[in-house]
Tab-separated table of C-alpha atoms and ligand atoms in Angstrom:
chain	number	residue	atom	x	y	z
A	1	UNK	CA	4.230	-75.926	-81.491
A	2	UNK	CA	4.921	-76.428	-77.957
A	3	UNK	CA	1.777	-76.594	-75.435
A	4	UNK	CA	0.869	-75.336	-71.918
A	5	UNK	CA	-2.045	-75.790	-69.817
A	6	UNK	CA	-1.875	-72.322	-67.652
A	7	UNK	CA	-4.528	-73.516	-64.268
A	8	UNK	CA	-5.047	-70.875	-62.680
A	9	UNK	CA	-4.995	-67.532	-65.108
A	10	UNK	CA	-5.088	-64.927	-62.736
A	11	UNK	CA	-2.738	-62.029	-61.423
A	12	UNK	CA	0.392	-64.439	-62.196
A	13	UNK	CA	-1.063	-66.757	-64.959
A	14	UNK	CA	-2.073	-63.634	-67.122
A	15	UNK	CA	0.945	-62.158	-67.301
A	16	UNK	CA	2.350	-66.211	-67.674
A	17	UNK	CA	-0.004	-66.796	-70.448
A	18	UNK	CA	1.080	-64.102	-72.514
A	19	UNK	CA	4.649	-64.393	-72.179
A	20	UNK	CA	4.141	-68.293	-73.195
A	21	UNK	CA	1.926	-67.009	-76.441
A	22	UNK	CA	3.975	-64.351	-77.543
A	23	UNK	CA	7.312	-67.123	-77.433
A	24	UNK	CA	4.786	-69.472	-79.780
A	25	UNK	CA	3.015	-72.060	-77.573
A	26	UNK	CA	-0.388	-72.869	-77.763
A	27	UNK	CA	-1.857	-71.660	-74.281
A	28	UNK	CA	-5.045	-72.749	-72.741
A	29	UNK	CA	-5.471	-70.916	-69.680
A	30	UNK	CA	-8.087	-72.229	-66.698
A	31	UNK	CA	-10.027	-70.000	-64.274
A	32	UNK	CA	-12.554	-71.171	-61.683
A	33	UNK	CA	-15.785	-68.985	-62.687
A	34	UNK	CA	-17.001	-68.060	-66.228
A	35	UNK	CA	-17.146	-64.764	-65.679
A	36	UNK	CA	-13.255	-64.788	-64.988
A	37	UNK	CA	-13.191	-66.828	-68.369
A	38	UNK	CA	-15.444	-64.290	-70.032
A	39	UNK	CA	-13.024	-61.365	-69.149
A	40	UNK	CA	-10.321	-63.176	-71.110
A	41	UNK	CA	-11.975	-63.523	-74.046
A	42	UNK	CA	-10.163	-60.696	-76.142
A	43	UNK	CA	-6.792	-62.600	-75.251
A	44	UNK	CA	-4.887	-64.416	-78.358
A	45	UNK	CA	-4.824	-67.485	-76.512
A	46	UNK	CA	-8.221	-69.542	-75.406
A	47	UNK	CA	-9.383	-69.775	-71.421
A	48	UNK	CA	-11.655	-71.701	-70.114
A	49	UNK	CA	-13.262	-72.313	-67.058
A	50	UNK	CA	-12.721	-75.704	-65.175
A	51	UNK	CA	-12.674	-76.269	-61.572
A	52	UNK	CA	-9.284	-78.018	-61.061
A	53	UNK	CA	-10.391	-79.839	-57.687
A	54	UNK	CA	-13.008	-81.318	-59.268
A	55	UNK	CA	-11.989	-84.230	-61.317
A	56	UNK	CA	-14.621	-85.282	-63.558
A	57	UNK	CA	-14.288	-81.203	-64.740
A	58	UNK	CA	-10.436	-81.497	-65.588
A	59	UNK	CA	-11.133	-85.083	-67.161
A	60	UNK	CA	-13.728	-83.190	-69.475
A	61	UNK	CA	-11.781	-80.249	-70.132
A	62	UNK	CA	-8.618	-82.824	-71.372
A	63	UNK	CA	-10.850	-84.506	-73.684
A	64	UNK	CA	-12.265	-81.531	-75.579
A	65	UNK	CA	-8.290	-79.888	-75.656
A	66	UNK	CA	-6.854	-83.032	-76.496
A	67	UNK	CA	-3.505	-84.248	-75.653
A	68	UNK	CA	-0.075	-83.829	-75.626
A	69	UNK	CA	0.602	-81.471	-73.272
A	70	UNK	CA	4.342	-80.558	-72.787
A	71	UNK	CA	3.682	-78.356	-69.201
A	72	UNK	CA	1.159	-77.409	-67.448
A	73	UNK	CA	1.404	-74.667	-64.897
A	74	UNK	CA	-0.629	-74.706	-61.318
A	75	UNK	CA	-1.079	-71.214	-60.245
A	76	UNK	CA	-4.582	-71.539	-59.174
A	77	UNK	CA	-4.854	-69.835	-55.383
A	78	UNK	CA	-7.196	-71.450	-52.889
A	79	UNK	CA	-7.725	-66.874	-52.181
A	80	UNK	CA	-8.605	-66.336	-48.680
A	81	UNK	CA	-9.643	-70.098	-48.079
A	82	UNK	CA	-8.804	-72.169	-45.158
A	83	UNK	CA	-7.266	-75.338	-45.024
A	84	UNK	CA	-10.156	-77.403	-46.789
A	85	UNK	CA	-10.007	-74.701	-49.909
A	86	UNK	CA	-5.978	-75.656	-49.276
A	87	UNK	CA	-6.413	-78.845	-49.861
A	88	UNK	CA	-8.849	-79.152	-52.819
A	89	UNK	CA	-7.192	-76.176	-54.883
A	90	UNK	CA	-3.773	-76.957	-54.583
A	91	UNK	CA	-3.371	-80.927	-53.572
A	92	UNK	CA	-6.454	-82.603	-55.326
A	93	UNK	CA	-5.794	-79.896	-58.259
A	94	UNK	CA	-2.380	-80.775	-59.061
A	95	UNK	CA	-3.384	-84.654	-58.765
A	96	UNK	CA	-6.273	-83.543	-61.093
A	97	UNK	CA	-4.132	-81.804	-63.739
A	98	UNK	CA	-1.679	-84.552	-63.278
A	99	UNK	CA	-3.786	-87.533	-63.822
A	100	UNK	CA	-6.272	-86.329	-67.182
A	101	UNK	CA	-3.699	-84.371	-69.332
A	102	UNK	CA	0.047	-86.215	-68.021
A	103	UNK	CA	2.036	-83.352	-69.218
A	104	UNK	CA	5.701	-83.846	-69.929
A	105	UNK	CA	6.214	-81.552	-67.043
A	106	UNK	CA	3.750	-80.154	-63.806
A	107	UNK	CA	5.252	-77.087	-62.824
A	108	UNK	CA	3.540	-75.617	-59.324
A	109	UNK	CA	3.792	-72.279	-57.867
A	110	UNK	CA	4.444	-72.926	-54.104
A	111	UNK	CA	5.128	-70.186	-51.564
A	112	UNK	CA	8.624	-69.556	-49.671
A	113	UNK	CA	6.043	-69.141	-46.752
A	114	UNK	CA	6.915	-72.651	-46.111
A	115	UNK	CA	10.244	-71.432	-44.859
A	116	UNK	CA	9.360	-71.108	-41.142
A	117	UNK	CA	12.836	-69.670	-40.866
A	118	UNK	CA	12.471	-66.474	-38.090
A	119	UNK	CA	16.335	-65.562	-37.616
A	120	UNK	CA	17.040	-63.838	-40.684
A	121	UNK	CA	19.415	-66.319	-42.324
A	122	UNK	CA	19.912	-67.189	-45.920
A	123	UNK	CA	17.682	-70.022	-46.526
A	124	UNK	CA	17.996	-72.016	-50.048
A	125	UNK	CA	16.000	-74.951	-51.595
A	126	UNK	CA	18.215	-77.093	-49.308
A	127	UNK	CA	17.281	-75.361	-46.441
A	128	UNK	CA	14.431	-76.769	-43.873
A	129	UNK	CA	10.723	-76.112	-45.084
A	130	UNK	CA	8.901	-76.832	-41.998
A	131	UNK	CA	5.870	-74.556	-41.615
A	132	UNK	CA	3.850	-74.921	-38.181
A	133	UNK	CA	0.453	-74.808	-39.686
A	134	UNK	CA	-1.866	-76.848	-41.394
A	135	UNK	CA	-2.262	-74.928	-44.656
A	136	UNK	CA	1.438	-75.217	-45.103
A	137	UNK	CA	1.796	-79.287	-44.623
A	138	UNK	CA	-1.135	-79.124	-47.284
A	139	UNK	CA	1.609	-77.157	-49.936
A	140	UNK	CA	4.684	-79.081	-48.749
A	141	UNK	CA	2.004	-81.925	-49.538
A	142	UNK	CA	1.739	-81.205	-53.028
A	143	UNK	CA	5.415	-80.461	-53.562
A	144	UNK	CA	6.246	-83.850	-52.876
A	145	UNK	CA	3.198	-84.974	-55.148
A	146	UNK	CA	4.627	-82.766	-57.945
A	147	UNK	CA	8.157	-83.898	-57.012
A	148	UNK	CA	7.550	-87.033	-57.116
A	149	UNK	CA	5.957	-87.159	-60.840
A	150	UNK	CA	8.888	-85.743	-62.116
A	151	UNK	CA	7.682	-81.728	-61.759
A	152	UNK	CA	8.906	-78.478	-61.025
A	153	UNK	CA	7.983	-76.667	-57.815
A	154	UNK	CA	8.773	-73.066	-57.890
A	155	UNK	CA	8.358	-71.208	-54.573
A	156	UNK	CA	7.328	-67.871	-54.809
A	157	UNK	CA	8.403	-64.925	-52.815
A	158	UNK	CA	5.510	-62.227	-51.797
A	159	UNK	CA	4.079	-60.907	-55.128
A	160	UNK	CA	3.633	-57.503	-56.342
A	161	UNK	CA	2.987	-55.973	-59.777
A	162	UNK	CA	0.645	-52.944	-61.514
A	163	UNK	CA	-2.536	-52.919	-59.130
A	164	UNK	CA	-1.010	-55.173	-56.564
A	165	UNK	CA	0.781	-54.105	-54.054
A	166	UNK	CA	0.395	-54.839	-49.947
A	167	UNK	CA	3.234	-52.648	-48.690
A	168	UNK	CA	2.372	-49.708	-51.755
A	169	UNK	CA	-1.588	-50.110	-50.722
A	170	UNK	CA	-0.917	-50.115	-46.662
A	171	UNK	CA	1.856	-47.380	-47.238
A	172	UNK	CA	-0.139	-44.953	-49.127
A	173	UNK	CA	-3.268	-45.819	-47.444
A	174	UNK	CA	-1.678	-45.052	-44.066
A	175	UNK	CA	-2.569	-48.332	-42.568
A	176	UNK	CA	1.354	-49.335	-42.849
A	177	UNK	CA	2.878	-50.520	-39.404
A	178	UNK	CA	6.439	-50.649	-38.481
A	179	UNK	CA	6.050	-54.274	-36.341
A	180	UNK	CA	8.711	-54.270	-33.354
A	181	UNK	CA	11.591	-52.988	-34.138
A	182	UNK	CA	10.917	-53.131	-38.216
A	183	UNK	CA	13.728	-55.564	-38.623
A	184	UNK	CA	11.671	-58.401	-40.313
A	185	UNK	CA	12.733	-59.127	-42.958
A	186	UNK	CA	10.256	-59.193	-46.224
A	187	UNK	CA	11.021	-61.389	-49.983
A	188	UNK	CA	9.240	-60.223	-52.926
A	189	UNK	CA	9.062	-60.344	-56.379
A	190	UNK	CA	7.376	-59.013	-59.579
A	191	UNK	CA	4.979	-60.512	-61.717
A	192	UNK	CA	6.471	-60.531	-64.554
A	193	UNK	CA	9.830	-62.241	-63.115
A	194	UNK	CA	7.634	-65.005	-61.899
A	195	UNK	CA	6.604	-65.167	-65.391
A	196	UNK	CA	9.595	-64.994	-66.819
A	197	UNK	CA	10.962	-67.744	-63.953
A	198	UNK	CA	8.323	-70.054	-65.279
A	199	UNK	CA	9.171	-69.813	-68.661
A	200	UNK	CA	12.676	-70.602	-68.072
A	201	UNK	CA	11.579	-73.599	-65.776
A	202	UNK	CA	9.843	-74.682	-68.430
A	203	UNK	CA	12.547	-74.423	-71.083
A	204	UNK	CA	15.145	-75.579	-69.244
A	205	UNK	CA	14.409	-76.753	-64.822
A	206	UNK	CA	15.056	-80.410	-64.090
A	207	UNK	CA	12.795	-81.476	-61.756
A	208	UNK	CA	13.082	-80.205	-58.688
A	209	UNK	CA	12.216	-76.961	-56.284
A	210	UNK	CA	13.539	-73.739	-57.109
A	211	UNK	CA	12.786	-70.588	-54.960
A	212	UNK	CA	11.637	-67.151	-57.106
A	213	UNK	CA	12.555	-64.408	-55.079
A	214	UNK	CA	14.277	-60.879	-56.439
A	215	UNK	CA	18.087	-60.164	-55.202
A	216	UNK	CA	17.050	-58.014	-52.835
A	217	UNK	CA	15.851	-59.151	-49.103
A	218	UNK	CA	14.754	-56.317	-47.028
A	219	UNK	CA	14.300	-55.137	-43.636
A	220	UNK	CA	10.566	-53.914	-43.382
A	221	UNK	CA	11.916	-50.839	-41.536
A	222	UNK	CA	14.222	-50.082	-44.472
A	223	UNK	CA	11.556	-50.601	-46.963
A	224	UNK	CA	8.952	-48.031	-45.248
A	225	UNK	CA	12.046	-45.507	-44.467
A	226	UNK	CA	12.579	-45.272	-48.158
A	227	UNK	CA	8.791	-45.054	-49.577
A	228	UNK	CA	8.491	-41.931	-47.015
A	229	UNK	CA	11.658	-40.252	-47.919
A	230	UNK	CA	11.314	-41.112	-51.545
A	231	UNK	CA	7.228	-39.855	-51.031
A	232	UNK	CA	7.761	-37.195	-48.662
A	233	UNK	CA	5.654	-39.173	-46.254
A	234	UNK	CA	5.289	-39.768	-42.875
A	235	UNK	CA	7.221	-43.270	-41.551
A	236	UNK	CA	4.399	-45.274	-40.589
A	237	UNK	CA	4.254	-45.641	-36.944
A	238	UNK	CA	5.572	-48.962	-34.679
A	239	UNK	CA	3.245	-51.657	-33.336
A	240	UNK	CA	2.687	-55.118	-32.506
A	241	UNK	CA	4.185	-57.741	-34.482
A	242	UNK	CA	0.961	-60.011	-35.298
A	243	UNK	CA	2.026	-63.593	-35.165
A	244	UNK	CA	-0.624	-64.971	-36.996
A	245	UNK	CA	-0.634	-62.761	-40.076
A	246	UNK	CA	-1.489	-65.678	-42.788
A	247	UNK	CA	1.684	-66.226	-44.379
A	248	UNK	CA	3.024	-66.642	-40.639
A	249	UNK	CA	6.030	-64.208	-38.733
A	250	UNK	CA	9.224	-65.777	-40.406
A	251	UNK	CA	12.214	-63.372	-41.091
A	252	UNK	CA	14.897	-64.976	-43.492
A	253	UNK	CA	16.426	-63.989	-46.428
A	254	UNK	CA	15.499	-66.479	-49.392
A	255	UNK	CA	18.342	-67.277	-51.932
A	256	UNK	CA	17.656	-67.237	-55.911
A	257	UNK	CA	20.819	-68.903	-56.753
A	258	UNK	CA	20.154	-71.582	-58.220
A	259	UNK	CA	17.176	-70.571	-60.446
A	260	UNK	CA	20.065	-67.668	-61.614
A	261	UNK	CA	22.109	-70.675	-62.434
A	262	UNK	CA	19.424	-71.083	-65.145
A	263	UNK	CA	20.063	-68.178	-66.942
A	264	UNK	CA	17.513	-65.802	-65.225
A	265	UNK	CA	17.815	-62.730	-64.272
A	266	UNK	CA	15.393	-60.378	-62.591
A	267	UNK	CA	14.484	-57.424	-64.281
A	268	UNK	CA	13.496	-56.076	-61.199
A	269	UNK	CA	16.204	-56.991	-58.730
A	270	UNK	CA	14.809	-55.202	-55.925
A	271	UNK	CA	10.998	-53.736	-55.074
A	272	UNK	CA	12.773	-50.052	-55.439
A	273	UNK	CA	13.757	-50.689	-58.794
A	274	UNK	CA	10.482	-51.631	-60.184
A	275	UNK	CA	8.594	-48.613	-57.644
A	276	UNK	CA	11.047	-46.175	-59.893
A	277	UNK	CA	10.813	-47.424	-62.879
A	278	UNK	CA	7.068	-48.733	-63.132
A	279	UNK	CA	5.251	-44.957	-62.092
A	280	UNK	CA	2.260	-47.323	-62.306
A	281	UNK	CA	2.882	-49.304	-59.406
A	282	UNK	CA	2.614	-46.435	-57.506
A	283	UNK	CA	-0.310	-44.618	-59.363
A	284	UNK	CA	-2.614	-48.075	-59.049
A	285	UNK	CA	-1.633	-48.293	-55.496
A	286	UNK	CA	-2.290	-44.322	-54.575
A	287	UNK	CA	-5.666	-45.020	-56.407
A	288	UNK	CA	-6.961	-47.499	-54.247
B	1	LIG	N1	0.093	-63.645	-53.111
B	1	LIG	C1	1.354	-63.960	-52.875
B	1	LIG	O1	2.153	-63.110	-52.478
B	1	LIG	C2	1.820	-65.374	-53.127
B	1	LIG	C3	3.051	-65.752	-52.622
B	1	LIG	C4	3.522	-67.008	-52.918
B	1	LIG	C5	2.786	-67.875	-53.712
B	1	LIG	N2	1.567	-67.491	-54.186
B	1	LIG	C6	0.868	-68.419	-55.100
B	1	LIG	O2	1.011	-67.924	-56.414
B	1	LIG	C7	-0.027	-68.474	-57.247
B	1	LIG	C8	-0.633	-67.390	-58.114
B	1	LIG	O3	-1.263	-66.440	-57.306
B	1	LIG	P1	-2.066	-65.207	-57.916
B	1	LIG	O4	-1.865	-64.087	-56.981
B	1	LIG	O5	-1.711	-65.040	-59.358
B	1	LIG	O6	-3.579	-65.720	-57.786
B	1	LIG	P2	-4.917	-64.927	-58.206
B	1	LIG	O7	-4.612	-63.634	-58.837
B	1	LIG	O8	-5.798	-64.970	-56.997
B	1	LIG	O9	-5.542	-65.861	-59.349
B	1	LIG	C9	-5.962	-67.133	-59.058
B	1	LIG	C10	-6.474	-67.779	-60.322
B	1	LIG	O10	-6.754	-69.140	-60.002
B	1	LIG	C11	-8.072	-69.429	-60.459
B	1	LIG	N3	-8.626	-70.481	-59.607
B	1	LIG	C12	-8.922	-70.448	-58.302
B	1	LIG	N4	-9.432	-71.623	-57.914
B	1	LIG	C13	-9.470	-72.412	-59.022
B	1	LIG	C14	-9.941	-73.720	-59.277
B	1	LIG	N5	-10.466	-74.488	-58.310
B	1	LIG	N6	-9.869	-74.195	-60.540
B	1	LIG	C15	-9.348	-73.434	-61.544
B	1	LIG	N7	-8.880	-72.187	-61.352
B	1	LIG	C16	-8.948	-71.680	-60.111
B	1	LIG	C17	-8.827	-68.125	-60.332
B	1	LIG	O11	-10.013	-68.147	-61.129
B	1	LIG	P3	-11.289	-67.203	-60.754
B	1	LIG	O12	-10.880	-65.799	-61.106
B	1	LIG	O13	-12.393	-67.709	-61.593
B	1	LIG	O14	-11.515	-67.388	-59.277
B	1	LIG	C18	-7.762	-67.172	-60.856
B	1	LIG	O15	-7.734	-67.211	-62.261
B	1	LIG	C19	-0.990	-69.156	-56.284
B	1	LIG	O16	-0.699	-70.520	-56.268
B	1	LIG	C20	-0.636	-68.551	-54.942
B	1	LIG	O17	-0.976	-69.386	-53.879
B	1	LIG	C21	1.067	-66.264	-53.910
């Protein structure tokens, strides 16, 4: 039976963790806090907590789950944390998880936010990944760690999924702004995708980066102008563009070519697909 460390079992490595035990690995999944351990307890697979930038914690927790591992998955999130919560979570984590349990394979869920592209073009893995602050040298940082040991960095678009939701929650909450003209341009994908992306990484990625993104790029403006049409809403109104929202003012459209070239496809190909077919989306996100 195939194994998989899953660090980080939250919104993504839930949904990751399942999909991985219902295909017939043995999952451990890690969360930070007990209490985020405790909730999982009615899962079929086991989670623990373990503090992955803490060493001494990952070394215990890969002695009492013993190896081999075949992958382990880092989708822990350093949450609202600054560049010091950057740098433990995600850098001294992955060198953590790489150094006690030496899977076969490190996958690591970057962000396309390191794309500081602002012109709207097509950007692919190929493509320049020069973000202008801090927190983003610390993730291009542990890329090249991962990259370097033979892993898998998947970059991941802006995430939504049942109960999570930015544009849904700001849209319905009426705190939605059209910034400038509306013609940023905004990459997203569902959950389960990801999931589904990591699964196939695992199966089947060489080493190397791969962006997860749906097939459809969008123009913020076009995104809102549908919700109210398809809601019978008011368009939210124009204002400033805020250049220092946190995942930075970059407009570009990301490419998911070559993960496709693996054999996945989205299920959701674009953000109005899943918002018609998942009524839950929308009944999470009207709920608060
Ligand atoms: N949000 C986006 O749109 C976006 C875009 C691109 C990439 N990403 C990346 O995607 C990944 C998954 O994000 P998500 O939204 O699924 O995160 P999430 O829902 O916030 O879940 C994070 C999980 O990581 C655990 N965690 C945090 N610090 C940890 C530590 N030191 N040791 C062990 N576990 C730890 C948390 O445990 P507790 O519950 O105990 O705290 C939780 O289980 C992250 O790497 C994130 O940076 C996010």
């Amino acid at each position: 039976m195939p194994r998989v460390v899953i660090a980080g079992c939250g919104f993504v490595g839930l949904a990751t963790a399942r999909l991985f035990h219902s295909a017939g690995w043995d999952v451990v999944g890690l969360t930070h806090s007990p209490e985020s351990a405790a909730a999982l307890e009615e899962e079929a697979f086991s989670a623990v907590a373990c503090d992955i930038s803490n060493a001494d914690a990952v070394h215990a927790m890969a002695t009492r789950h013993a190896a081999p591992w075949d992958v382990v998955i880092h989708c822990a999130s350093s949450g609202r944390g600054g560049e010091d919560a950057y740098r433990a979570v995600y850098f001294e984590g992955a060198l953590n998880l790489l150094e006690a349990l030496a899977p076969r394979r490190l996958i690591f869920t970057s962000s396309t936010s390191v794309y500081a592209q602002a012109d709207g073009a097509i950007v692919t893995e190929d493509s320049a990944a020069e973000p202008p602050r801090e927190t983003g040298h610390i993730l291009r940082g542990t890329e090249e760690l991962v990259l370097a040991r033979d892993g898998i960095v998947a970059r991941l678009a802006g995430i939504y999924g049942p109960g999570r939701s930015v544009l849904l929650r700001k849209f319905f909450s009426g705190e939605a702004i059209i910034e400038g003209d509306g013609g940023r341009i905004v990459n997203q994908v569902h959950r389960d995708d990801i999931a589904r992306a990591l699964f196939v990484l695992a199966m089947r990625g060489d080493s190397g980066t791969f962006n997860v993104s749906d097939d459809t790029p969008m123009p913020q403006r076009e995104i809102y102008a549908w919700l109210a049409q398809r809601f019978a809403l008011p368009l939210p109104p124009s204002g400033q563009i805020d250049p220092h929202r946190k995942r930075g003012w970059t407009s570009k459209r990301v490419s998911n070519a070559k993960l496709r070239a693996l054999g996945w496809t989205p299920e959701f190909p674009s953000f109005f697909d899943a918002v018609e077919r998942q009524p839950e989306l929308v009944a999470l996100a009207r709920g608060g």
